mmCIF file of C-alpha atoms in Angstrom:
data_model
loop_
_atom_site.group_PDB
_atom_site.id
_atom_site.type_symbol
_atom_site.label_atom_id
_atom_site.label_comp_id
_atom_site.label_asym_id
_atom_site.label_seq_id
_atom_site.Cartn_x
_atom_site.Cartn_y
_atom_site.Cartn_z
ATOM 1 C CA UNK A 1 51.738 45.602 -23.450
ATOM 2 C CA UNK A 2 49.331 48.140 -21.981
ATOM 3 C CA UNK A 3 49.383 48.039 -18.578
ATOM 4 C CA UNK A 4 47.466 49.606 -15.176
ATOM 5 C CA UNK A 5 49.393 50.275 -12.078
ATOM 6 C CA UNK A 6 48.551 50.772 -8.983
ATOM 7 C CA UNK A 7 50.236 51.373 -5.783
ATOM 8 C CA UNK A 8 50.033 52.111 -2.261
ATOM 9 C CA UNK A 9 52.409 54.194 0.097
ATOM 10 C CA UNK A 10 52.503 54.576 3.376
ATOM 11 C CA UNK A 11 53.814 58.546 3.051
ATOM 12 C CA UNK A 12 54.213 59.330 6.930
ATOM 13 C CA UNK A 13 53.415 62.286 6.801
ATOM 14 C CA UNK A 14 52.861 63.920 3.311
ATOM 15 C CA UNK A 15 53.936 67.818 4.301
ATOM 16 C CA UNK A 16 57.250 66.453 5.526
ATOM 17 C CA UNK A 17 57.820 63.847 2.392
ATOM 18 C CA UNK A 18 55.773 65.682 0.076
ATOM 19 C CA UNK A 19 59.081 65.956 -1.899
ATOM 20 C CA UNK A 20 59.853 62.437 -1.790
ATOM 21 C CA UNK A 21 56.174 61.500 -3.144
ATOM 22 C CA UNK A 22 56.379 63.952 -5.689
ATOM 23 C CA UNK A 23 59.804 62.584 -7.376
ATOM 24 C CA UNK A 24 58.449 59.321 -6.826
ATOM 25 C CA UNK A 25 55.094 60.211 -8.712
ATOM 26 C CA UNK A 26 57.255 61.906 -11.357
ATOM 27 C CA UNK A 27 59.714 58.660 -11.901
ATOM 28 C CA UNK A 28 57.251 55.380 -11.585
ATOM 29 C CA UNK A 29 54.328 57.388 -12.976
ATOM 30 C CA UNK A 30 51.464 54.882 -11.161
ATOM 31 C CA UNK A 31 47.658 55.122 -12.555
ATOM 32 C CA UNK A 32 46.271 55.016 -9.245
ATOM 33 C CA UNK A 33 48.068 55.750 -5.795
ATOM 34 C CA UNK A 34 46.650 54.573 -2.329
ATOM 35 C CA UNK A 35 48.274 56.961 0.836
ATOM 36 C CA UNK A 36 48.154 56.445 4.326
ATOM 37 C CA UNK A 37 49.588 58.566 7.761
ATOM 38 C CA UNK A 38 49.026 61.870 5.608
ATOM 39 C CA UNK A 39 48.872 63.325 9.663
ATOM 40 C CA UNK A 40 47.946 66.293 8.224
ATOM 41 C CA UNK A 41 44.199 68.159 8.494
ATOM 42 C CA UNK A 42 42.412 68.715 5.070
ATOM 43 C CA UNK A 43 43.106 71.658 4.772
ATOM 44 C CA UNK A 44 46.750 71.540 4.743
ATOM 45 C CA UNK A 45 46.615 68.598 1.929
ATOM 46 C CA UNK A 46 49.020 69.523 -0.598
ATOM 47 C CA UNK A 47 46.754 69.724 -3.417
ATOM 48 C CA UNK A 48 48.006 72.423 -5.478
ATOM 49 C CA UNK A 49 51.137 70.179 -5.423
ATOM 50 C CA UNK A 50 49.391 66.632 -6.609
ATOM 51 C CA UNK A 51 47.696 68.745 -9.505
ATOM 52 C CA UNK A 52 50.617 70.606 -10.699
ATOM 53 C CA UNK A 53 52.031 66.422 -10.640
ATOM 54 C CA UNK A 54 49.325 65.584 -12.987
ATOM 55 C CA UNK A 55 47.067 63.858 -10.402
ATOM 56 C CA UNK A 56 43.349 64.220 -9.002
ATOM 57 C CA UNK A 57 42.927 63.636 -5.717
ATOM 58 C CA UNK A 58 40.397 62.932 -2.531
ATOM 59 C CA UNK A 59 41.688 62.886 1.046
ATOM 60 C CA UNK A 60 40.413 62.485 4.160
ATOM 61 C CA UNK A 61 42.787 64.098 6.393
ATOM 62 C CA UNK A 62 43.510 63.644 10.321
ATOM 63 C CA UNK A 63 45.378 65.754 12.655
ATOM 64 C CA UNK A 64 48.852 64.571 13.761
ATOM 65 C CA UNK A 65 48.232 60.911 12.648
ATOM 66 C CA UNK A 66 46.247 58.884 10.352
ATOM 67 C CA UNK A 67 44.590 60.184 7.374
ATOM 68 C CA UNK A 68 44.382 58.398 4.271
ATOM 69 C CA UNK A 69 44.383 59.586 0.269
ATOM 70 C CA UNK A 70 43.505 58.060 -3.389
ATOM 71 C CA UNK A 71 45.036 59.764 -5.966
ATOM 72 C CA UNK A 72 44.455 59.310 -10.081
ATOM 73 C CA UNK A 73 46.704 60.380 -12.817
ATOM 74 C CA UNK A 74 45.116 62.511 -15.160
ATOM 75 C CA UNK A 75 41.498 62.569 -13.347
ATOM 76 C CA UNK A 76 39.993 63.086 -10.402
ATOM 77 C CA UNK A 77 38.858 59.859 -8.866
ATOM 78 C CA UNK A 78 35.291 59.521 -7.511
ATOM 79 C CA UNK A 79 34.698 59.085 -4.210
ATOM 80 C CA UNK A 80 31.963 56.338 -3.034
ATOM 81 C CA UNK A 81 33.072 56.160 0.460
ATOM 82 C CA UNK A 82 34.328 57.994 3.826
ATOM 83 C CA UNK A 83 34.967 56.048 6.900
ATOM 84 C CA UNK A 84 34.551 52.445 7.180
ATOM 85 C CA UNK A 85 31.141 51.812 8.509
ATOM 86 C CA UNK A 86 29.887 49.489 11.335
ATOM 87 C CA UNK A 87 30.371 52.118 14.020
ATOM 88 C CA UNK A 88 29.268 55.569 14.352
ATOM 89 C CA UNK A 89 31.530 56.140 17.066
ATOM 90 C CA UNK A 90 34.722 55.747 15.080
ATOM 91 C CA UNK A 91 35.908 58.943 14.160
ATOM 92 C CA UNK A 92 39.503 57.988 12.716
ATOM 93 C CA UNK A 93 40.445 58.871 8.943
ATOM 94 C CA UNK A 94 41.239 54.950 8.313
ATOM 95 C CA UNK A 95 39.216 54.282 5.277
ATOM 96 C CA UNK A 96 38.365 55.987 2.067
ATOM 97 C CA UNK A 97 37.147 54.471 -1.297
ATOM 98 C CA UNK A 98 36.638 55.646 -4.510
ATOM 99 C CA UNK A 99 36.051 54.619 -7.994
ATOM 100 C CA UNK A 100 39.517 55.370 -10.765
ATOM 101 C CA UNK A 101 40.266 54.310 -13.955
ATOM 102 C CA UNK A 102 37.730 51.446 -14.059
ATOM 103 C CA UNK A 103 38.813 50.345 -10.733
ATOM 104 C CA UNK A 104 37.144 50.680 -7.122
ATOM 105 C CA UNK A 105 39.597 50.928 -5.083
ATOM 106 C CA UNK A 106 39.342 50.891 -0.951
ATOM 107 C CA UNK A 107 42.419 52.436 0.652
ATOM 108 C CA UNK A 108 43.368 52.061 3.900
ATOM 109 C CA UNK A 109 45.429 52.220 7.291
ATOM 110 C CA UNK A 110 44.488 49.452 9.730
ATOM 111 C CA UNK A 111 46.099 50.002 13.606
ATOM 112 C CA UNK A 112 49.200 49.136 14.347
ATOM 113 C CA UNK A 113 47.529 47.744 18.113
ATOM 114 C CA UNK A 114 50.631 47.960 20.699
ATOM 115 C CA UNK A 115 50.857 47.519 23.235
ATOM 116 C CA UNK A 116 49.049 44.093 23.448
ATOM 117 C CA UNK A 117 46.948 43.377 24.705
ATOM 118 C CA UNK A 118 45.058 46.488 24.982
ATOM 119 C CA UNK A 119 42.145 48.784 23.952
ATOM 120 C CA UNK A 120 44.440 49.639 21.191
ATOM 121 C CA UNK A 121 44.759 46.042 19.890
ATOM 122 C CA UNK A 122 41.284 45.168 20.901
ATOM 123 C CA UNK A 123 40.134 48.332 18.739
ATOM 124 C CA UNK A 124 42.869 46.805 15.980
ATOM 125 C CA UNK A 125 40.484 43.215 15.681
ATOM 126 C CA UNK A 126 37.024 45.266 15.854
ATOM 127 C CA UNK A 127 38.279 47.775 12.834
ATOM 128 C CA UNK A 128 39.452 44.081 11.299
ATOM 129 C CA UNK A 129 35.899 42.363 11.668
ATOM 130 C CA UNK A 130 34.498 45.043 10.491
ATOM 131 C CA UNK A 131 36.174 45.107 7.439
ATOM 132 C CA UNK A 132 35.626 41.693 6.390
ATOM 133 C CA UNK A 133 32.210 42.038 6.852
ATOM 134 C CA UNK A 134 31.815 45.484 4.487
ATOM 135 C CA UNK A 135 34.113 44.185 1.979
ATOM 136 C CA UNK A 136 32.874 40.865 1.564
ATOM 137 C CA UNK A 137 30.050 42.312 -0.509
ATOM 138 C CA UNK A 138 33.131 44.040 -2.596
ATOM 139 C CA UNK A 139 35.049 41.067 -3.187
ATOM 140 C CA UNK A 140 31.923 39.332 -4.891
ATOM 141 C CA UNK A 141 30.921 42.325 -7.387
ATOM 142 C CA UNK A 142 31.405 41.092 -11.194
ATOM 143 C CA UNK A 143 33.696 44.925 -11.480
ATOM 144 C CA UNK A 144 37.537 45.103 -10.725
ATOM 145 C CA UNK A 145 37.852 45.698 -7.040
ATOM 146 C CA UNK A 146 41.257 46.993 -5.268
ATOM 147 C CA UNK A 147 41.953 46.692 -1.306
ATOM 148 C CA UNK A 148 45.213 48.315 -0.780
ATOM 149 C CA UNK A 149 47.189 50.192 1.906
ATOM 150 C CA UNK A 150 48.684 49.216 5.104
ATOM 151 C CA UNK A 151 47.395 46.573 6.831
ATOM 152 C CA UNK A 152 49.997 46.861 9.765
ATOM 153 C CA UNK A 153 49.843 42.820 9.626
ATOM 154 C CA UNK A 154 52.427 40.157 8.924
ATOM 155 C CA UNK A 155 50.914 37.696 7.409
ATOM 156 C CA UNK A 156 53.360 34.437 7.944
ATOM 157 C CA UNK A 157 56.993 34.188 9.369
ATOM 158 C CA UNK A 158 58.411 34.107 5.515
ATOM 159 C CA UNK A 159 57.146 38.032 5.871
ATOM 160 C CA UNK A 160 59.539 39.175 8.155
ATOM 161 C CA UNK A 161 63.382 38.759 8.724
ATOM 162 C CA UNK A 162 63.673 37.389 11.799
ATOM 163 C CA UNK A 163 59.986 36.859 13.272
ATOM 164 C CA UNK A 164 61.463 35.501 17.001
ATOM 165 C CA UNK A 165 62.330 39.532 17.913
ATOM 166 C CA UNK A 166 58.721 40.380 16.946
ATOM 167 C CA UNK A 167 56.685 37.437 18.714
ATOM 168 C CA UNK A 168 55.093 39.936 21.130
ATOM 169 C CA UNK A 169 54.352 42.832 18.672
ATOM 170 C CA UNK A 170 50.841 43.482 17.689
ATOM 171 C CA UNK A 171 51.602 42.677 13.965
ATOM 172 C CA UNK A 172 52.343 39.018 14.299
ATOM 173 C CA UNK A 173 49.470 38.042 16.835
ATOM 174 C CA UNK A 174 47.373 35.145 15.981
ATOM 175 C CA UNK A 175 44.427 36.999 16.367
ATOM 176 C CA UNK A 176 46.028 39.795 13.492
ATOM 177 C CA UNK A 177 47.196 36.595 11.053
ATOM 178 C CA UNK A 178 43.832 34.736 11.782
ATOM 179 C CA UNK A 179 41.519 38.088 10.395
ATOM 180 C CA UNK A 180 44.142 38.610 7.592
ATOM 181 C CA UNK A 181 43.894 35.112 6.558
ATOM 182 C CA UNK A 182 39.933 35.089 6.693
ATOM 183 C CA UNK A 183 40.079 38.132 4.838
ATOM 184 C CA UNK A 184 41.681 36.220 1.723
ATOM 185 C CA UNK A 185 39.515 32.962 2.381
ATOM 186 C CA UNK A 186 36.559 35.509 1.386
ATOM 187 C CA UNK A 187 38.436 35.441 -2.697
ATOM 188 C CA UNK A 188 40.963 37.842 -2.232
ATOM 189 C CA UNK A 189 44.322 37.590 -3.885
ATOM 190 C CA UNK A 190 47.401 38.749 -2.225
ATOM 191 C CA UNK A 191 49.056 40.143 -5.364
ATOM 192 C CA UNK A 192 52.514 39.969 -4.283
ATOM 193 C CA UNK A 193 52.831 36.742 -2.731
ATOM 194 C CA UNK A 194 51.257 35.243 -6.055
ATOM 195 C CA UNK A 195 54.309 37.018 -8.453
ATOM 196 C CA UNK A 196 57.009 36.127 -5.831
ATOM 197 C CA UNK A 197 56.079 33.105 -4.436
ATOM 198 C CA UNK A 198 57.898 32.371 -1.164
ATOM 199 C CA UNK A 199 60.727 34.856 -1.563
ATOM 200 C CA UNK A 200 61.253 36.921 0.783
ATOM 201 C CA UNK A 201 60.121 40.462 0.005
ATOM 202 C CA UNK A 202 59.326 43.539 2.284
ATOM 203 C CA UNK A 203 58.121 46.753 2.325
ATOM 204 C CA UNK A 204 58.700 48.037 5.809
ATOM 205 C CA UNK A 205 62.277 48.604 7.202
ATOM 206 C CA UNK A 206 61.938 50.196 10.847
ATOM 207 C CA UNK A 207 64.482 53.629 11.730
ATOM 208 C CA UNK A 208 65.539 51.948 14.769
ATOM 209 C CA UNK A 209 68.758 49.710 14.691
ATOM 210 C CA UNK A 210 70.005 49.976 11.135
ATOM 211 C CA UNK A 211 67.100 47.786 9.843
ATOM 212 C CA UNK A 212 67.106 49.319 6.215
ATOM 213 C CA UNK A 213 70.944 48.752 6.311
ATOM 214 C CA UNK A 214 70.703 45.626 7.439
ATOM 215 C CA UNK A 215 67.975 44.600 4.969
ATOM 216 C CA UNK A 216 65.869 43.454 8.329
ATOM 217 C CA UNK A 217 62.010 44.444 6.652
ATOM 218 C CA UNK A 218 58.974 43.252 7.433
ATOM 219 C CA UNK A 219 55.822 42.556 4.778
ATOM 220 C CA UNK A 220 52.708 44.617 6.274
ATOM 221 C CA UNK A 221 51.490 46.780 2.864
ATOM 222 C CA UNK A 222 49.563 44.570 0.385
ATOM 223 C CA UNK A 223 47.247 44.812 -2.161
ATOM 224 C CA UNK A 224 44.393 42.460 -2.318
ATOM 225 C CA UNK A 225 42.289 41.654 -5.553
ATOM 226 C CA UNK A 226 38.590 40.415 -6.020
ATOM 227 C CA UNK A 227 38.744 37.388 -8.728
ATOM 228 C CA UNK A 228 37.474 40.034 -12.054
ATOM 229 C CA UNK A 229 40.807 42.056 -10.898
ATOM 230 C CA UNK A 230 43.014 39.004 -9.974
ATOM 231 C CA UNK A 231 43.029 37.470 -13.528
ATOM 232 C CA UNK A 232 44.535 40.800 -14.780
ATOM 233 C CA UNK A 233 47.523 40.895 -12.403
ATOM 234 C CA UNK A 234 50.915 40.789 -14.701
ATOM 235 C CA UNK A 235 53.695 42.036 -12.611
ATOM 236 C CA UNK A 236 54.079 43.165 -8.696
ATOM 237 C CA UNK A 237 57.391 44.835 -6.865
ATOM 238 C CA UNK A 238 58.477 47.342 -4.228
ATOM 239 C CA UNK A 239 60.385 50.708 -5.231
ATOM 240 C CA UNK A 240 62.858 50.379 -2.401
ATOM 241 C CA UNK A 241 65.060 53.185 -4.317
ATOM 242 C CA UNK A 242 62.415 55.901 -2.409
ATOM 243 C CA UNK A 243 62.879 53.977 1.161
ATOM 244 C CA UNK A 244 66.873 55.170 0.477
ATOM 245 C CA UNK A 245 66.041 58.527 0.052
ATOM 246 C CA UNK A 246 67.038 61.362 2.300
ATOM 247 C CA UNK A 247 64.292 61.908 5.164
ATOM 248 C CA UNK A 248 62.307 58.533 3.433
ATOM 249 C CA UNK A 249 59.427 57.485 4.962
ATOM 250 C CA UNK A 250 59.882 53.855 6.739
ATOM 251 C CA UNK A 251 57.738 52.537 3.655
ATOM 252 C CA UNK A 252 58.498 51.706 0.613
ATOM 253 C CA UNK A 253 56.237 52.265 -2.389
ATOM 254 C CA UNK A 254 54.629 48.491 -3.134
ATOM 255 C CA UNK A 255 52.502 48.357 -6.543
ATOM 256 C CA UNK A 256 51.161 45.831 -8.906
ATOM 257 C CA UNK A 257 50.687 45.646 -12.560
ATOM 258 C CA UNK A 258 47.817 44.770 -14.489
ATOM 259 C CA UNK A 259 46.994 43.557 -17.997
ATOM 260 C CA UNK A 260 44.333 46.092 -19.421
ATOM 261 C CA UNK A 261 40.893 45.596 -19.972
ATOM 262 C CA UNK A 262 39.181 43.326 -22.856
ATOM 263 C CA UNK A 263 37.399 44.932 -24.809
ATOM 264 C CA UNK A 264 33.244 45.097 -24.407
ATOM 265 C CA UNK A 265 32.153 42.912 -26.934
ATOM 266 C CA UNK A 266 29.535 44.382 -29.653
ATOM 267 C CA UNK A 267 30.116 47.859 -30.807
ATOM 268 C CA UNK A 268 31.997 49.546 -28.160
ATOM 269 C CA UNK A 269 35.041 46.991 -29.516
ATOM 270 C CA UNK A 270 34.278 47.768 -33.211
ATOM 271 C CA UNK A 271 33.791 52.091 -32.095
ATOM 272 C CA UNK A 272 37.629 51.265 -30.365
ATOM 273 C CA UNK A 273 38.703 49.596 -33.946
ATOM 274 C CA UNK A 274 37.211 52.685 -35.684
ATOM 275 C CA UNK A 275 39.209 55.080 -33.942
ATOM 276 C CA UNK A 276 42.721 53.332 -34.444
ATOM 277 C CA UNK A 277 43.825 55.683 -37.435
ATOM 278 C CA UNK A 278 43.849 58.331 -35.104
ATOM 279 C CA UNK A 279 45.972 56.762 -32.606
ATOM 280 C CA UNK A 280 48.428 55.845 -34.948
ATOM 281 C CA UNK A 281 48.412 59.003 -36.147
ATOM 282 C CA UNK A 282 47.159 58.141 -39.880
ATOM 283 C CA UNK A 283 45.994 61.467 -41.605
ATOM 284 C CA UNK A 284 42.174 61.966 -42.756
ATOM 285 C CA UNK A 285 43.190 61.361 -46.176
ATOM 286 C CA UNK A 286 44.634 58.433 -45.292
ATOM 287 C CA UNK A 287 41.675 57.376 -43.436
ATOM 288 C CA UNK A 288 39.236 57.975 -46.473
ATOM 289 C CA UNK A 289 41.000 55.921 -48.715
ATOM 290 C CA UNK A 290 40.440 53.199 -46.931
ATOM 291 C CA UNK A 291 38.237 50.606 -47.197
ATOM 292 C CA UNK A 292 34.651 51.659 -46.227
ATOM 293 C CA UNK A 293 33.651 50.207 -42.613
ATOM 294 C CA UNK A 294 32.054 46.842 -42.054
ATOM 295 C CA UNK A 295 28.652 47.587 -40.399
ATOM 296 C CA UNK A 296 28.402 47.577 -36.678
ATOM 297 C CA UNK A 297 27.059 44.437 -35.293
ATOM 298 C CA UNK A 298 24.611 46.641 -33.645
ATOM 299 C CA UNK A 299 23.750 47.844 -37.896
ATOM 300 C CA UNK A 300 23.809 43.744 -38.407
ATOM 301 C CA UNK A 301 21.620 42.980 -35.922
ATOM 302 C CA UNK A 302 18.868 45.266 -37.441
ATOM 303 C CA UNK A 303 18.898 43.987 -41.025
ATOM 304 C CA UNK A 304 18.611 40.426 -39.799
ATOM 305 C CA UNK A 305 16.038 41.338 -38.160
ATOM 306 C CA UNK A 306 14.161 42.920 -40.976
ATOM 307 C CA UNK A 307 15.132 40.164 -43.271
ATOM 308 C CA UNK A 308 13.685 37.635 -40.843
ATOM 309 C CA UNK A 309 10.503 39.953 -40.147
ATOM 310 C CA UNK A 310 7.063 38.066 -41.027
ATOM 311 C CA UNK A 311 5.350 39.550 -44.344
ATOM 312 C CA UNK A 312 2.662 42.007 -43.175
ATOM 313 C CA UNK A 313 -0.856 40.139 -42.864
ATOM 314 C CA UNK A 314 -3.894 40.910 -44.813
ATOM 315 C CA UNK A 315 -7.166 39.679 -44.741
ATOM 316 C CA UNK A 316 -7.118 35.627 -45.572
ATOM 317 C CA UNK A 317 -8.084 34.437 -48.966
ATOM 318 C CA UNK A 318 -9.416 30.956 -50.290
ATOM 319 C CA UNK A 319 -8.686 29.027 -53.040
ATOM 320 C CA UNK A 320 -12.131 30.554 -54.813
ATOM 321 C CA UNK A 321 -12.253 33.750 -53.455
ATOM 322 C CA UNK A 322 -9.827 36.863 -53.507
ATOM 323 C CA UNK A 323 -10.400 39.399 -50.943
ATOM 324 C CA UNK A 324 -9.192 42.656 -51.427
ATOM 325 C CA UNK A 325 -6.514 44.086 -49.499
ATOM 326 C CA UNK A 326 -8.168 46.304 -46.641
ATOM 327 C CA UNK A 327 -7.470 50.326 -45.685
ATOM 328 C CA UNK A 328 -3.584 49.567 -43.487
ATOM 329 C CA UNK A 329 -4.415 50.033 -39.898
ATOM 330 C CA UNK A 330 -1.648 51.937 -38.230
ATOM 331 C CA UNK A 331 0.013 49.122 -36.668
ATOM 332 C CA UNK A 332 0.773 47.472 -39.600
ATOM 333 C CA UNK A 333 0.987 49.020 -42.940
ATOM 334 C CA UNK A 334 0.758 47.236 -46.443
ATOM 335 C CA UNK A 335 3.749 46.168 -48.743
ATOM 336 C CA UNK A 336 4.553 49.128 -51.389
ATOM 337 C CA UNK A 337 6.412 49.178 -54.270
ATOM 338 C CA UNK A 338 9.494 50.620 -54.200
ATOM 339 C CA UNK A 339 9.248 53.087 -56.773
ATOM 340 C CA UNK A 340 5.993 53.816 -57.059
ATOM 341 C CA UNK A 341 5.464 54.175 -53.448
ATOM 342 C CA UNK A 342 2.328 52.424 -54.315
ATOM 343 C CA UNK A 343 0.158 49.203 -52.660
ATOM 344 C CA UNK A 344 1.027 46.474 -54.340
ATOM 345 C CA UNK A 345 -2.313 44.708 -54.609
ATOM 346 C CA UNK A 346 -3.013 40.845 -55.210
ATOM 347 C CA UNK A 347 -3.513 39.953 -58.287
ATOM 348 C CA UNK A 348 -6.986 38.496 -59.234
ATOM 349 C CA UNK A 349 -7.547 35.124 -59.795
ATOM 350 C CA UNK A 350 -8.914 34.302 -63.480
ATOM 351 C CA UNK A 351 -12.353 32.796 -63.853
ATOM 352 C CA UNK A 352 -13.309 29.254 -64.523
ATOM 353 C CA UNK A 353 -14.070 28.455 -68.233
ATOM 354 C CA UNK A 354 -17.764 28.056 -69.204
ATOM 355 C CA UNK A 355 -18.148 23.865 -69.346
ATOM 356 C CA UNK A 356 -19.008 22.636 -72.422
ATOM 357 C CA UNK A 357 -22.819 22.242 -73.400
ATOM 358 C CA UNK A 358 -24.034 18.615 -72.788
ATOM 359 C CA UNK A 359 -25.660 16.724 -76.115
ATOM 360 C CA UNK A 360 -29.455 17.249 -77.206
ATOM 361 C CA UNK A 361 -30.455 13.909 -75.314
ATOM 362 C CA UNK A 362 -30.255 15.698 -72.187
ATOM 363 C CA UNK A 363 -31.542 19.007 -71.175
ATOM 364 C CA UNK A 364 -28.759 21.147 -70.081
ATOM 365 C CA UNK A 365 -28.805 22.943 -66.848
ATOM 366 C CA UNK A 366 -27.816 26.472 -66.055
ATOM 367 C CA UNK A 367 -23.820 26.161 -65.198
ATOM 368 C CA UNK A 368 -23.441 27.815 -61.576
ATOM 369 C CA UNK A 369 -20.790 30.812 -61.895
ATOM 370 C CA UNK A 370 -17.881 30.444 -59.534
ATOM 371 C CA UNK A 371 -17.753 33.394 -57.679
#
């Protein structure tokens, strides 16, 4: 089965794991690729790199920390927007969205908030309310819609190994689990809790105290789907072979896979049926001795229509007089023959017979001619 995937990765740093990326990009092969932490400027986005990978890229970069990136295999993805808006004042690279492979996808890195409580974690549930309210509008368009990256949240105790050494960490406050929560109650889907169910899954082992050893993760990188997207979703997993690579970022790549497309209906599905000899690699010999193509509905739709078109008018006649078929104005022209090319003119109605003369005891009166 034909299948879309897409993925996010927190890269932490992408000079410094650029390698990593790029053997994971050559391995899984994802469609479309959500970074965050690139902590690099735009200028020193590796970009030469991603294209010589086979990807198209945007990126909106951020000294030392944040910075966020949507890369596209084979195309460039198209970018419909930079910073999350709500505040004109917020001048972190935590939000970028753009339109790939049929998808709109927003990308991004929410705050990690400690210590709490804070301006950091205070910042953390502004950047959150503002989200829900821009993509609440996103979750409701008819089009797929993708909200991946790091959300720095986790969402219920079955998220994280042990949640009693975390209770006073920004990522399991109330307040953080309360906006993630009303973030799905708008029609999100979190795609990996619907594949796995309640097993345990993570995508975030800290460096400190042997947690990737120890299998101690933690949950906080999902990817969220509006209802047109959600019915698609097929498959969902974590490549935890890159978090075991040398000099790994403390992520793990987390992607989902979807069922492609339906077809449009009409003739975009019979143009994709037209062109299946040459995916299959049929010669054009082969393809001329076939049968000759149904018509398009499109071609269908037409000659019903004609069929089903009313005669064109002429002037009206009565039963005892024939009028003759007028000069065609130009919206409506008269019936021709189809070889001649001529107007095919009613034929005239024959004349009443003379009525018989009446016998010699009456005097006969002059018969009035039908006209």
């Amino acid at each position: 089965m034909k299948t879309l995937k897409i993925a996010t990765y927190n890269v932490n740093g992408i000079r410094s794991r650029l390698p990593q990326l790029l053997e994971w990009l050559r391995r899984e092969a994802p469609d479309i690729v959500g970074l965050q932490e690139l902590k690099s400027v735009d200028a020193g986005f590796p970009i030469a790199d991603i294209h010589a990978a086979g990807y198209g890229a945007l990126w909106m970069g951020q000294s030392a920390w944040n910075g966020v990136a949507v890369l596209a295999k084979g195309s460039d993805p198209v970018e419909s927007r930079r910073g999350l808006p709500g505040d004109p004042r917020d001048t972190q690279s935590r939000y970028l969205e753009a339109m790939a492979h049929g998808v709109l996808v927003g990308c991004l890195y929410l705050l990690n908030g400690n210590p709490r409580p804070g301006p950091k974690f205070d910042y953390k549930l502004d950047w959150f309310a503002r989200l829900q309210r821009h993509v609440r509008q996103l979750v409701a368009l008819p089009h797929p819609v993708a909200l991946i990256g790091d959300f720095n949240v986790v969402p219920t105790d079955d998220d994280i190994y042990n949640p009693a050494s975390w209770r006073r960490d920004a990522l399991l406050q109330p307040e953080s689990r309360q906006a993630y929560a009303d973030l799905l109650a708008q029609g999100w889907t979190d795609s990996l809790r619907k594949v796995h169910g309640a097993r345990r899954i993570y995508t975030f082992w800290d460096y400190f105290r042997q947690h990737w050893q120890r299998d101690a993760g933690l949950r906080i990188d999902h990817l969220l789907l509006n209802p047109p997207l959600a019915t698609r979703l097929h498959d969902a997993g974590v490549d935890r072979w890159v978090r075991d690579l040398p000099h790994a970022s403390d992520h793990a790549p987390t992607w989902i896979a979807l069922k492609a497309a339906a077809p449009r209906a009409g003739v975009a599905a019979l143009t994709d049926k037209a062109t299946g000899p040459a995916k299959t690699g049929r010669s054009a010999k082969a393809k001329k001795a076939t049968k000759p193509a149904k018509p398009t509905q499109l071609a269908k739709a037409r000659k019903t229509a004609e069929q089903h078109a009313p005669p064109v008018t002429t002037k009206a006649t009565t039963a005892t007089k024939v009028t003759k078929v007028g000069k065609p104005t130009g919206a409506a022209k008269p019936l021709q023959s189809p070889k001649a090319g001529r107007t095919v003119k009613p034929a005239k109605q024959a004349r009443p017979a003379k009525p018989a003369k009446p016998a010699k005891a009456a005097k006969p009166t002059k018969p009035t001619r039908t006209p």
